[in-house]
Short mmCIF file of C-alpha atoms in Angstrom, two decimals:
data_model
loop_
_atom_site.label_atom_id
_atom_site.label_comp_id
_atom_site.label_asym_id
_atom_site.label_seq_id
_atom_site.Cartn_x
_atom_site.Cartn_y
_atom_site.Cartn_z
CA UNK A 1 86.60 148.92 111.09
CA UNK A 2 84.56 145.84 111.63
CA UNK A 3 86.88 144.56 114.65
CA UNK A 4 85.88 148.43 116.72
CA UNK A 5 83.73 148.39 119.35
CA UNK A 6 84.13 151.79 120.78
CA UNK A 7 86.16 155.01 119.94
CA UNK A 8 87.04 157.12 122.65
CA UNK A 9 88.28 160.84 121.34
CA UNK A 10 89.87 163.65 123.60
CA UNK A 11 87.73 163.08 126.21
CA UNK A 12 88.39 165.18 129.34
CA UNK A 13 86.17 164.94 132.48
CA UNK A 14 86.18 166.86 135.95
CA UNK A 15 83.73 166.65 138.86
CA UNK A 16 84.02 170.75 139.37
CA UNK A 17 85.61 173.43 136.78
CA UNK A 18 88.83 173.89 139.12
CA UNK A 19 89.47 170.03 138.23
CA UNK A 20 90.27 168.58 135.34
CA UNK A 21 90.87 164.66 136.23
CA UNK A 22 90.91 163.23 133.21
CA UNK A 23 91.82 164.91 129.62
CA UNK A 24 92.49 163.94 126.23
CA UNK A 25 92.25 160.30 126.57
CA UNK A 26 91.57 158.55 123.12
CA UNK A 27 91.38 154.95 122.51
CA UNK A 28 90.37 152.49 120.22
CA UNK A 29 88.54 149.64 121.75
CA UNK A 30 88.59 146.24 119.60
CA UNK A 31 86.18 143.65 120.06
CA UNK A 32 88.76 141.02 121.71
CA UNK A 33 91.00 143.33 123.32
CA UNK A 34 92.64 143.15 126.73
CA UNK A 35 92.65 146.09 128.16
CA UNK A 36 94.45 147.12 131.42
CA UNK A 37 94.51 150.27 133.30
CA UNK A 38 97.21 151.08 136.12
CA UNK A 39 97.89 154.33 137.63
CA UNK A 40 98.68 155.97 140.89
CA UNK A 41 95.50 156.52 143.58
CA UNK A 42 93.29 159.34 142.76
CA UNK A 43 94.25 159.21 139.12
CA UNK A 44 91.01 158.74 137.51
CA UNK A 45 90.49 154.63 136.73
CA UNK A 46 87.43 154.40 138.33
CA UNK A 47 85.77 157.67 136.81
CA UNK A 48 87.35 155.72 133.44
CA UNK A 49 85.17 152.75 133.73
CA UNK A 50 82.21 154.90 134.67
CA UNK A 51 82.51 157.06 131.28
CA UNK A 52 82.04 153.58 129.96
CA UNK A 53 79.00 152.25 131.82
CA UNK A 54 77.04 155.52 130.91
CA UNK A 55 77.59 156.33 135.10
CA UNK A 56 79.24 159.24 134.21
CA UNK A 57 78.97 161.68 131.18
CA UNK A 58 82.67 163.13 129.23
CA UNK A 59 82.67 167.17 129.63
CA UNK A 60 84.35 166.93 126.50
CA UNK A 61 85.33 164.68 123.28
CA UNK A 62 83.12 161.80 122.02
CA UNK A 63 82.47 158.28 123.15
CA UNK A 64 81.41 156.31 120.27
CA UNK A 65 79.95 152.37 119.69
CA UNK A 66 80.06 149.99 116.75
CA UNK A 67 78.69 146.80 116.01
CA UNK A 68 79.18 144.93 112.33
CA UNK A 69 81.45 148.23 111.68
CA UNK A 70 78.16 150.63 111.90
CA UNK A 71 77.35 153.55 114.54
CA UNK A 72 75.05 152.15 117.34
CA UNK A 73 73.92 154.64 120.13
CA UNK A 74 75.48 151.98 122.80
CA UNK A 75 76.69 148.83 123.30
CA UNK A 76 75.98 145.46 126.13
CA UNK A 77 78.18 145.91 128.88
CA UNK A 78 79.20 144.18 131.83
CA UNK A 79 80.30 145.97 135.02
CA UNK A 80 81.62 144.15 138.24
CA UNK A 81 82.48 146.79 140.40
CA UNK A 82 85.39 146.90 143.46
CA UNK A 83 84.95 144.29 146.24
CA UNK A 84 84.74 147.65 148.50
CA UNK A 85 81.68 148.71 147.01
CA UNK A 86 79.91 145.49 147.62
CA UNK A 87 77.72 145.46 150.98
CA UNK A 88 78.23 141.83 152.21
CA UNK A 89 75.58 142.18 155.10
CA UNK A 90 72.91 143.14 152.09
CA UNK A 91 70.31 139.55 152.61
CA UNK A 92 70.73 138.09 148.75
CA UNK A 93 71.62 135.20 148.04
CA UNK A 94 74.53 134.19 145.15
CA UNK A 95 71.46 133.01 142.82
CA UNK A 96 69.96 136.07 143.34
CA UNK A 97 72.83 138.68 143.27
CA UNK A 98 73.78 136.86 139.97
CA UNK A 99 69.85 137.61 138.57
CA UNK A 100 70.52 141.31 139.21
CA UNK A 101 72.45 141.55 136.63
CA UNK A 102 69.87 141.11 133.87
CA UNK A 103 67.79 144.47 135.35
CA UNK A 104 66.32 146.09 132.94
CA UNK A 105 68.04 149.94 132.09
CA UNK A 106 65.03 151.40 133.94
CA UNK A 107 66.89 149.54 136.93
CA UNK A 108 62.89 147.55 137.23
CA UNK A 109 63.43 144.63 138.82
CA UNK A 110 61.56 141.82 137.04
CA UNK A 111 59.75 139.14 139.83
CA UNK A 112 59.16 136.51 137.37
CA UNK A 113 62.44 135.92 134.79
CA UNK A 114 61.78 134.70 131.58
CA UNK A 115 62.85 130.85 130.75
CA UNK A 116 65.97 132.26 128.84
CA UNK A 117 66.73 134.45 131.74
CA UNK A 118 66.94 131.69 134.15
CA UNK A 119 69.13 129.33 131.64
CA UNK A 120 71.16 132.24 131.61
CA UNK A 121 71.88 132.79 135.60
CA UNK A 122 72.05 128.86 135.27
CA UNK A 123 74.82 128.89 132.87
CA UNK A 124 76.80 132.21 135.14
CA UNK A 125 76.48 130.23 137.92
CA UNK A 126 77.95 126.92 136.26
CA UNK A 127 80.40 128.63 134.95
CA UNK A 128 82.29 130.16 137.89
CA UNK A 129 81.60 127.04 139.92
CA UNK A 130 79.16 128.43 142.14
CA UNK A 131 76.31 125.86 141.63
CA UNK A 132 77.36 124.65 145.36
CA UNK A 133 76.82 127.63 146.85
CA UNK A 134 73.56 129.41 144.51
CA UNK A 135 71.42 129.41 147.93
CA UNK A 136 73.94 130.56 150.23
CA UNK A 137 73.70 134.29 151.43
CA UNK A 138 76.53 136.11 150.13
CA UNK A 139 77.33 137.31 153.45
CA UNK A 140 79.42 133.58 154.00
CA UNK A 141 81.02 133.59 151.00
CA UNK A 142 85.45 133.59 151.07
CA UNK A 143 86.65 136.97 149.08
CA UNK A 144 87.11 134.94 145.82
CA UNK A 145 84.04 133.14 146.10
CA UNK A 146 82.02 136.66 146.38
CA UNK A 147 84.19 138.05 143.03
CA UNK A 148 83.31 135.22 141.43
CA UNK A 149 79.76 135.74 142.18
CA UNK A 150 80.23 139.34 141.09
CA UNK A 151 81.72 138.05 137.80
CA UNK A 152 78.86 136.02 137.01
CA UNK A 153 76.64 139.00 137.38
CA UNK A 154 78.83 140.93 134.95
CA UNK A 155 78.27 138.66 132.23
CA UNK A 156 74.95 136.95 133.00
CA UNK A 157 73.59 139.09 129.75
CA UNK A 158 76.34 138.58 127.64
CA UNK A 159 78.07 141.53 127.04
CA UNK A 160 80.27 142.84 124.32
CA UNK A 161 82.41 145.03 126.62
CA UNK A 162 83.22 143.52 129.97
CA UNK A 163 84.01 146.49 132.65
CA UNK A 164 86.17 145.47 136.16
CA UNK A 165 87.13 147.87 138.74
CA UNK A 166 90.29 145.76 140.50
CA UNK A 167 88.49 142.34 140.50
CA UNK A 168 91.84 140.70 141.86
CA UNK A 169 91.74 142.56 145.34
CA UNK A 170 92.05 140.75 148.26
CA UNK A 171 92.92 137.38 146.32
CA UNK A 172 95.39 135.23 147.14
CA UNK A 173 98.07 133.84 144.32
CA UNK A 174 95.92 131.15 143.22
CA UNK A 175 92.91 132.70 143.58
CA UNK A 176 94.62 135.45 141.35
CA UNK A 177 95.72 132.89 138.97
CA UNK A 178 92.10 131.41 138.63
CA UNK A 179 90.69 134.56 137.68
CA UNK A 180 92.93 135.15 134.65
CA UNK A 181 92.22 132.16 133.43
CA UNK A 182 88.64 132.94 133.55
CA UNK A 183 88.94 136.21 132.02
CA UNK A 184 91.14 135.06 129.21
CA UNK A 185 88.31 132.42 128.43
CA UNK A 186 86.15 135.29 128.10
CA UNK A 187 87.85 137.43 126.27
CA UNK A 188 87.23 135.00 123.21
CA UNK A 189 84.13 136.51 123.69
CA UNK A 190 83.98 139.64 124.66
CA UNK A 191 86.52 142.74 124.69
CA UNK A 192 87.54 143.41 128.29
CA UNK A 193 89.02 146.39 130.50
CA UNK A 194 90.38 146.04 133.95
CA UNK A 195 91.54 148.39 136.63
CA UNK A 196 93.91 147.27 138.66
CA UNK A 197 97.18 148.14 141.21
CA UNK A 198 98.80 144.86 139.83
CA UNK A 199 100.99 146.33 137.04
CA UNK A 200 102.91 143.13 136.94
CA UNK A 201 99.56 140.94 136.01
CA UNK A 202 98.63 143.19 133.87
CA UNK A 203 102.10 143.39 131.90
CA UNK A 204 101.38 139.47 131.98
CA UNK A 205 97.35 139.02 131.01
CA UNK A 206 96.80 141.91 129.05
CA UNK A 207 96.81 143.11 125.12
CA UNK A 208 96.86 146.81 125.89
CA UNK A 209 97.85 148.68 129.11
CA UNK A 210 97.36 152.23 129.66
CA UNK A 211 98.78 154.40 132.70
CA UNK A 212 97.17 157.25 133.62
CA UNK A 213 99.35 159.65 135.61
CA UNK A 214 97.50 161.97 137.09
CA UNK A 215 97.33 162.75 140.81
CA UNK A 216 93.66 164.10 141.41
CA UNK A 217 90.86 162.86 143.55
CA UNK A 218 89.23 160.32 141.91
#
């Protein structure tokens, strides 16, 4: 009981009652798993990872936390979300899209970060080897630079569940290879679970894979 983070129980979820996309999914998530999630387009992954990040709320079944093996209302996550959804012509720069990811849940973005909060970005940014390129709008940025950036934002507050929505799009083999090697570095860490097409790299990389099946409109 002490290793759970989260319990999932029979959840089901549709967008409209003629629509069930999801149902009876139940899962324990430990505190250093690997978790990958593979399935056919339209299946539901994405609405997955939003149950998770609050986005979205079950129609049915329970999500539950833990920390120390004791109920908690919620836990620190991390979300990084697909390169698609990121708007490269938005002016930020790397140091800056990084610092968004300590916004407060009121989404109130703080002008002034606390000393800890800049060590923090500091540390995201050393640690995907982006100190080169903190300035740097994120609009010239090569695809693996810019998921790196978005990784850094995921974890700049040190979460205990990491979320990723196909982080290894549009990267190249050793680009690909990279990023695993980052993630299973933080998985020591943190428990993680990733969406992605690549069933083969996840067969590889990950503890746990689950395959959701259905054929509905994500």
């Amino acid at each position: 009981m002490d290793n759970l983070l989260a319990r999932l129980t029979d959840i089901a979820f549709s967008y409209d009652r003629s629509r069930t996309l999801l149902e009876g999914i139940s899962l324990n998530i430990g505190r250093r798993d690997f978790i990958g999630i593979t399935g056919p387009n339209g299946c539901g992954k994405s609405t997955f990872i939003k149950l998770l990040t609050g986005e979205l709320r079950p129609r049915s079944g329970r999500i539950e936390y833990f920390l120390d093996g004791k109920a908690v209302p919620s836990i620190s996550t991390g979300y990084m979300p697909q390169y698609s959804a990121v708007d490269k012509r938005f002016p930020i720069s790397v140091h800056h899209l990084i610092e968004s990811g300590l916004l407060s849940p009121n989404n109130c973005w703080k002008p002034f970060p606390s000393t800890e909060e800049k060590n923090k970005v500091a540390a995201a940014i050393e640690r995907m080897n982006l100190t080169h390129i903190a300035t740097q709008p994120i609009y010239r940025l090569s695809g693996g630079e810019l998921q790196r950036a978005m990784l850094a934002r995921a974890i700049v507050s040190s979460p205990r569940l990491l979320l990723l929505d196909e982080p290894d799009t549009y990267l190249d083999a050793e680009s690909e290879a990279r990023l695993f090697e980052i993630l299973h570095t933080l998985n020591k860490e943190c428990a993680i679970i990733l969406v992605s097409h690549n069933s083969e790299a996840i067969r590889e990389h990950c503890t746990k894979n689950i395959i959701l099946g259905r054929r509905e409109r994500e």
